[in-house]
Amino acid sequence: MSTATVHLLRHGEVYNPGRVLYGRLPEFHLSDLGNQMAERAAEYFTAQRNAGANITHLVSSPLVRAQETAMPTSAALGLEIVTDDRIIEAANRFQGLSQIKNRLKEPKYWSYVVNPFRPSWGEPYRDQVERMMTAIVEHRDRAVELGGRGAQAILVSHQLPIWVTRRSAEGKALWHDPRKRECTLTSVTSLDFEGESLVAVRYAEPSVDLLANAANIPGA
């Protein structure tokens, strides 16, 4: 039975002075601090490899902030970045707007929030988990093809898809308070497998000391 690990790496801070919920909008690049976070993630994975981790495969969401986060790790580990649309940010009807709390006072947006359990303002949580897990399994198997037993893959994705995937893996309800997500910028949520079975979920924050100065909009 093969063992393998898939690391879900959230992107770094985005340059977003207008505090827009940018969702899937193009051209939202990392800030200077975000680039520093991406370097920190590369250092984290380099240390993991130096300690014996067999990291063989690197994948990124197509959005530019994820691609830029992956680049230092790609350079440090000598891995090509494979792009996968299935690990993209969740669709959100508030995309492109700022001051979301104030928007909710406008009647035209009330229909977006009638069912927070689904949620009605965007892509259903269950759909996010299904596409993420399909990608995770495929890239887990590809890592094993490349490196054999114990191989590891890194998937650079986004807060909400990572968080609901973790909640599903832990057998928890997918509905949650966005303010309480444990998925900070460039955090690493690691899924350990034995064969097809998910046996452990681990969490690390390589950029923990940089978070105090970071802008972090829930749902972005």
mmCIF file of C-alpha atoms in Angstrom:
data_model
loop_
_atom_site.group_PDB
_atom_site.id
_atom_site.type_symbol
_atom_site.label_atom_id
_atom_site.label_comp_id
_atom_site.label_asym_id
_atom_site.label_seq_id
_atom_site.Cartn_x
_atom_site.Cartn_y
_atom_site.Cartn_z
ATOM 1 C CA MET A 1 0.000 0.000 0.000
ATOM 2 C CA SER A 2 1.440 3.357 -1.054
ATOM 3 C CA THR A 3 1.598 6.293 1.313
ATOM 4 C CA ALA A 4 1.430 9.857 0.020
ATOM 5 C CA THR A 5 0.831 13.421 1.164
ATOM 6 C CA VAL A 6 -0.890 16.324 -0.567
ATOM 7 C CA HIS A 7 -0.112 19.782 0.801
ATOM 8 C CA LEU A 8 -2.723 22.488 0.161
ATOM 9 C CA LEU A 9 -0.863 25.814 0.162
ATOM 10 C CA ARG A 10 -2.893 29.001 0.294
ATOM 11 C CA HIS A 11 -1.544 31.952 -1.709
ATOM 12 C CA GLY A 12 0.165 34.972 -0.131
ATOM 13 C CA GLU A 13 -1.188 38.458 0.495
ATOM 14 C CA VAL A 14 -2.587 40.227 -2.567
ATOM 15 C CA TYR A 15 -2.051 43.875 -3.491
ATOM 16 C CA ASN A 16 -5.609 45.137 -3.018
ATOM 17 C CA PRO A 17 -5.753 48.735 -1.745
ATOM 18 C CA GLY A 18 -9.461 48.959 -2.588
ATOM 19 C CA ARG A 19 -10.204 45.897 -0.395
ATOM 20 C CA VAL A 20 -12.218 44.319 -3.176
ATOM 21 C CA LEU A 21 -13.480 40.769 -2.844
ATOM 22 C CA TYR A 22 -11.488 39.747 -5.906
ATOM 23 C CA GLY A 23 -12.614 36.125 -6.233
ATOM 24 C CA ARG A 24 -11.678 34.902 -9.697
ATOM 25 C CA LEU A 25 -10.921 38.326 -11.173
ATOM 26 C CA PRO A 26 -7.657 38.422 -13.171
ATOM 27 C CA GLU A 27 -4.531 40.465 -12.472
ATOM 28 C CA PHE A 28 -4.667 40.572 -8.696
ATOM 29 C CA HIS A 29 -0.969 40.133 -7.987
ATOM 30 C CA LEU A 30 0.854 39.446 -4.752
ATOM 31 C CA SER A 31 1.889 42.453 -2.693
ATOM 32 C CA ASP A 32 5.478 42.906 -1.532
ATOM 33 C CA LEU A 33 4.486 41.174 1.687
ATOM 34 C CA GLY A 34 2.774 38.445 -0.308
ATOM 35 C CA ASN A 35 5.977 37.808 -2.238
ATOM 36 C CA GLN A 36 7.822 37.572 1.057
ATOM 37 C CA MET A 37 5.251 35.015 2.201
ATOM 38 C CA ALA A 38 5.747 33.024 -1.006
ATOM 39 C CA GLU A 39 9.485 32.928 -0.330
ATOM 40 C CA ARG A 40 8.739 31.768 3.204
ATOM 41 C CA ALA A 41 6.617 28.923 1.831
ATOM 42 C CA ALA A 42 9.490 27.914 -0.436
ATOM 43 C CA GLU A 43 11.815 27.871 2.560
ATOM 44 C CA TYR A 44 9.331 25.696 4.447
ATOM 45 C CA PHE A 45 9.148 23.110 1.690
ATOM 46 C CA THR A 46 12.900 23.218 1.139
ATOM 47 C CA ALA A 47 13.365 22.418 4.819
ATOM 48 C CA GLN A 48 10.855 19.577 4.459
ATOM 49 C CA ARG A 49 12.797 18.156 1.514
ATOM 50 C CA ASN A 50 16.097 18.513 3.360
ATOM 51 C CA ALA A 51 14.545 16.534 6.219
ATOM 52 C CA GLY A 52 13.666 13.705 3.820
ATOM 53 C CA ALA A 53 10.308 14.673 2.297
ATOM 54 C CA ASN A 54 9.948 13.281 -1.215
ATOM 55 C CA ILE A 55 8.204 16.244 -2.875
ATOM 56 C CA THR A 56 7.764 15.381 -6.542
ATOM 57 C CA HIS A 57 4.840 17.383 -7.928
ATOM 58 C CA LEU A 58 3.755 21.058 -7.839
ATOM 59 C CA VAL A 59 0.341 22.270 -8.978
ATOM 60 C CA SER A 60 -1.305 25.695 -8.953
ATOM 61 C CA SER A 61 -4.652 27.317 -9.489
ATOM 62 C CA PRO A 62 -4.648 29.376 -12.719
ATOM 63 C CA LEU A 63 -5.148 32.664 -10.848
ATOM 64 C CA VAL A 64 -2.112 34.906 -10.863
ATOM 65 C CA ARG A 65 -1.807 35.180 -7.077
ATOM 66 C CA ALA A 66 -1.540 31.391 -6.823
ATOM 67 C CA GLN A 67 0.906 31.151 -9.705
ATOM 68 C CA GLU A 68 3.122 33.826 -8.132
ATOM 69 C CA THR A 69 2.994 32.022 -4.791
ATOM 70 C CA ALA A 70 4.109 28.789 -6.475
ATOM 71 C CA MET A 71 7.077 30.326 -8.290
ATOM 72 C CA PRO A 72 9.615 30.445 -5.420
ATOM 73 C CA THR A 73 8.808 26.851 -4.488
ATOM 74 C CA SER A 74 9.157 25.835 -8.126
ATOM 75 C CA ALA A 75 12.611 27.431 -8.262
ATOM 76 C CA ALA A 76 13.714 26.063 -4.892
ATOM 77 C CA LEU A 77 12.645 22.475 -5.553
ATOM 78 C CA GLY A 78 13.246 22.363 -9.298
ATOM 79 C CA LEU A 79 9.633 21.441 -10.039
ATOM 80 C CA GLU A 80 7.550 22.579 -13.000
ATOM 81 C CA ILE A 81 4.265 24.295 -12.100
ATOM 82 C CA VAL A 82 1.273 22.343 -13.408
ATOM 83 C CA THR A 83 -1.899 24.449 -13.697
ATOM 84 C CA ASP A 84 -5.235 22.920 -12.700
ATOM 85 C CA ASP A 85 -8.533 24.820 -13.012
ATOM 86 C CA ARG A 86 -10.190 22.517 -10.468
ATOM 87 C CA ILE A 87 -8.355 24.128 -7.545
ATOM 88 C CA ILE A 88 -9.402 27.687 -8.437
ATOM 89 C CA GLU A 89 -11.093 30.084 -5.995
ATOM 90 C CA ALA A 90 -14.806 29.604 -5.307
ATOM 91 C CA ALA A 91 -17.268 31.488 -7.485
ATOM 92 C CA ASN A 92 -18.891 34.351 -5.554
ATOM 93 C CA ARG A 93 -21.692 36.732 -6.539
ATOM 94 C CA PHE A 94 -20.070 39.517 -4.517
ATOM 95 C CA GLN A 95 -16.900 39.295 -6.633
ATOM 96 C CA GLY A 96 -15.582 42.730 -7.549
ATOM 97 C CA LEU A 97 -17.372 44.527 -4.716
ATOM 98 C CA SER A 98 -15.965 46.129 -1.586
ATOM 99 C CA GLN A 99 -17.628 46.892 1.775
ATOM 100 C CA ILE A 100 -19.739 43.736 1.591
ATOM 101 C CA LYS A 101 -21.471 44.375 4.944
ATOM 102 C CA ASN A 102 -22.815 47.661 3.637
ATOM 103 C CA ARG A 103 -23.968 46.001 0.398
ATOM 104 C CA LEU A 104 -26.196 43.685 2.409
ATOM 105 C CA LYS A 105 -28.335 46.686 3.362
ATOM 106 C CA GLU A 106 -29.349 46.987 -0.299
ATOM 107 C CA PRO A 107 -32.463 44.935 -1.191
ATOM 108 C CA LYS A 108 -31.023 43.834 -4.556
ATOM 109 C CA TYR A 109 -28.460 41.703 -2.706
ATOM 110 C CA TRP A 110 -30.792 40.075 -0.177
ATOM 111 C CA SER A 111 -31.475 37.048 -2.373
ATOM 112 C CA TYR A 112 -27.765 36.219 -2.227
ATOM 113 C CA VAL A 113 -27.868 35.435 1.480
ATOM 114 C CA VAL A 114 -31.114 33.499 1.923
ATOM 115 C CA ASN A 115 -29.301 30.182 2.431
ATOM 116 C CA PRO A 116 -25.905 30.428 4.165
ATOM 117 C CA PHE A 117 -25.708 26.628 4.405
ATOM 118 C CA ARG A 118 -25.374 26.171 0.637
ATOM 119 C CA PRO A 119 -24.247 29.076 0.303
ATOM 120 C CA SER A 120 -26.650 31.042 -1.877
ATOM 121 C CA TRP A 121 -24.082 33.786 -2.619
ATOM 122 C CA GLY A 122 -21.735 31.522 -4.533
ATOM 123 C CA GLU A 123 -20.509 28.084 -5.515
ATOM 124 C CA PRO A 124 -21.979 25.390 -3.253
ATOM 125 C CA TYR A 125 -19.570 24.101 -0.629
ATOM 126 C CA ARG A 126 -20.166 20.499 -1.710
ATOM 127 C CA ASP A 127 -19.246 21.325 -5.309
ATOM 128 C CA GLN A 128 -15.994 22.879 -4.125
ATOM 129 C CA VAL A 129 -15.100 19.788 -2.117
ATOM 130 C CA GLU A 130 -15.886 17.480 -5.038
ATOM 131 C CA ARG A 131 -13.684 19.330 -7.510
ATOM 132 C CA MET A 132 -10.889 19.763 -4.996
ATOM 133 C CA MET A 133 -10.892 16.091 -3.978
ATOM 134 C CA THR A 134 -10.929 14.955 -7.595
ATOM 135 C CA ALA A 135 -7.819 17.067 -8.212
ATOM 136 C CA ILE A 136 -6.188 15.991 -4.944
ATOM 137 C CA VAL A 137 -6.552 12.293 -5.734
ATOM 138 C CA GLU A 138 -5.275 12.726 -9.281
ATOM 139 C CA HIS A 139 -2.221 14.717 -8.226
ATOM 140 C CA ARG A 140 -1.564 12.422 -5.258
ATOM 141 C CA ASP A 141 -1.389 9.514 -7.681
ATOM 142 C CA ARG A 142 0.816 11.487 -10.062
ATOM 143 C CA ALA A 143 3.241 12.270 -7.218
ATOM 144 C CA VAL A 144 3.451 8.556 -6.419
ATOM 145 C CA GLU A 145 4.073 7.759 -10.096
ATOM 146 C CA LEU A 146 6.959 10.195 -10.048
ATOM 147 C CA GLY A 147 8.425 9.359 -6.655
ATOM 148 C CA GLY A 148 7.040 6.105 -5.370
ATOM 149 C CA ARG A 149 5.917 5.334 -1.841
ATOM 150 C CA GLY A 150 5.836 8.387 0.428
ATOM 151 C CA ALA A 151 5.751 10.905 -2.432
ATOM 152 C CA GLN A 152 4.274 14.331 -1.820
ATOM 153 C CA ALA A 153 2.477 16.925 -3.949
ATOM 154 C CA ILE A 154 1.916 20.637 -3.341
ATOM 155 C CA LEU A 155 -1.310 22.257 -4.594
ATOM 156 C CA VAL A 156 -1.462 26.068 -4.428
ATOM 157 C CA SER A 157 -5.081 27.080 -3.982
ATOM 158 C CA HIS A 158 -7.363 29.476 -2.097
ATOM 159 C CA GLN A 159 -8.784 29.835 1.383
ATOM 160 C CA LEU A 160 -12.389 28.731 0.965
ATOM 161 C CA PRO A 161 -11.803 25.644 -1.222
ATOM 162 C CA ILE A 162 -9.009 24.538 1.100
ATOM 163 C CA TRP A 163 -11.067 25.131 4.232
ATOM 164 C CA VAL A 164 -14.192 23.282 3.132
ATOM 165 C CA THR A 165 -12.034 20.412 1.871
ATOM 166 C CA ARG A 166 -10.414 20.194 5.289
ATOM 167 C CA ARG A 167 -13.783 20.304 7.048
ATOM 168 C CA SER A 168 -15.027 17.504 4.822
ATOM 169 C CA ALA A 169 -11.881 15.459 5.518
ATOM 170 C CA GLU A 170 -12.449 15.894 9.248
ATOM 171 C CA GLY A 171 -16.108 14.888 9.001
ATOM 172 C CA LYS A 172 -17.407 18.345 9.908
ATOM 173 C CA ALA A 173 -20.302 20.325 8.488
ATOM 174 C CA LEU A 174 -19.262 22.424 5.519
ATOM 175 C CA TRP A 175 -21.220 25.477 6.694
ATOM 176 C CA HIS A 176 -19.058 27.725 8.908
ATOM 177 C CA ASP A 177 -18.290 31.256 10.069
ATOM 178 C CA PRO A 178 -15.842 32.743 7.498
ATOM 179 C CA ARG A 179 -14.151 34.744 10.278
ATOM 180 C CA LYS A 180 -13.074 31.524 12.006
ATOM 181 C CA ARG A 181 -11.327 29.717 9.169
ATOM 182 C CA GLU A 182 -7.969 28.224 10.136
ATOM 183 C CA CYS A 183 -6.353 28.853 6.767
ATOM 184 C CA THR A 184 -4.090 31.900 6.936
ATOM 185 C CA LEU A 185 -2.044 33.324 4.083
ATOM 186 C CA THR A 186 0.528 30.756 2.831
ATOM 187 C CA SER A 187 -0.671 28.257 5.411
ATOM 188 C CA VAL A 188 -0.179 24.579 4.604
ATOM 189 C CA THR A 189 -3.003 22.083 5.116
ATOM 190 C CA SER A 190 -1.526 18.603 4.646
ATOM 191 C CA LEU A 191 -3.561 15.503 3.826
ATOM 192 C CA ASP A 192 -1.855 12.170 4.562
ATOM 193 C CA PHE A 193 -2.996 9.072 2.675
ATOM 194 C CA GLU A 194 -2.468 5.360 3.013
ATOM 195 C CA GLY A 195 -3.591 3.970 -0.304
ATOM 196 C CA GLU A 196 -6.973 5.522 -1.029
ATOM 197 C CA SER A 197 -7.669 6.262 2.639
ATOM 198 C CA LEU A 198 -7.175 9.716 4.128
ATOM 199 C CA VAL A 199 -5.602 9.018 7.526
ATOM 200 C CA ALA A 200 -4.530 12.416 8.882
ATOM 201 C CA VAL A 201 -4.908 16.168 8.416
ATOM 202 C CA ARG A 202 -2.114 18.490 9.543
ATOM 203 C CA TYR A 203 -1.753 22.271 9.528
ATOM 204 C CA ALA A 204 1.240 24.652 9.541
ATOM 205 C CA GLU A 205 1.793 28.410 9.163
ATOM 206 C CA PRO A 206 5.204 29.183 7.615
ATOM 207 C CA SER A 207 4.420 32.933 7.584
ATOM 208 C CA VAL A 208 2.924 33.226 11.052
ATOM 209 C CA ASP A 209 5.158 36.158 12.019
ATOM 210 C CA LEU A 210 4.121 38.108 8.905
ATOM 211 C CA LEU A 211 0.369 37.848 9.400
ATOM 212 C CA ALA A 212 -0.085 40.782 11.768
ATOM 213 C CA ASN A 213 0.615 43.281 8.982
ATOM 214 C CA ALA A 214 -1.328 41.463 6.279
ATOM 215 C CA ALA A 215 -4.668 42.436 4.779
ATOM 216 C CA ASN A 216 -6.957 39.437 4.819
ATOM 217 C CA ILE A 217 -10.491 39.739 3.477
ATOM 218 C CA PRO A 218 -12.737 36.731 4.302
ATOM 219 C CA GLY A 219 -13.762 35.011 1.112
ATOM 220 C CA ALA A 220 -10.808 36.353 -0.861
#
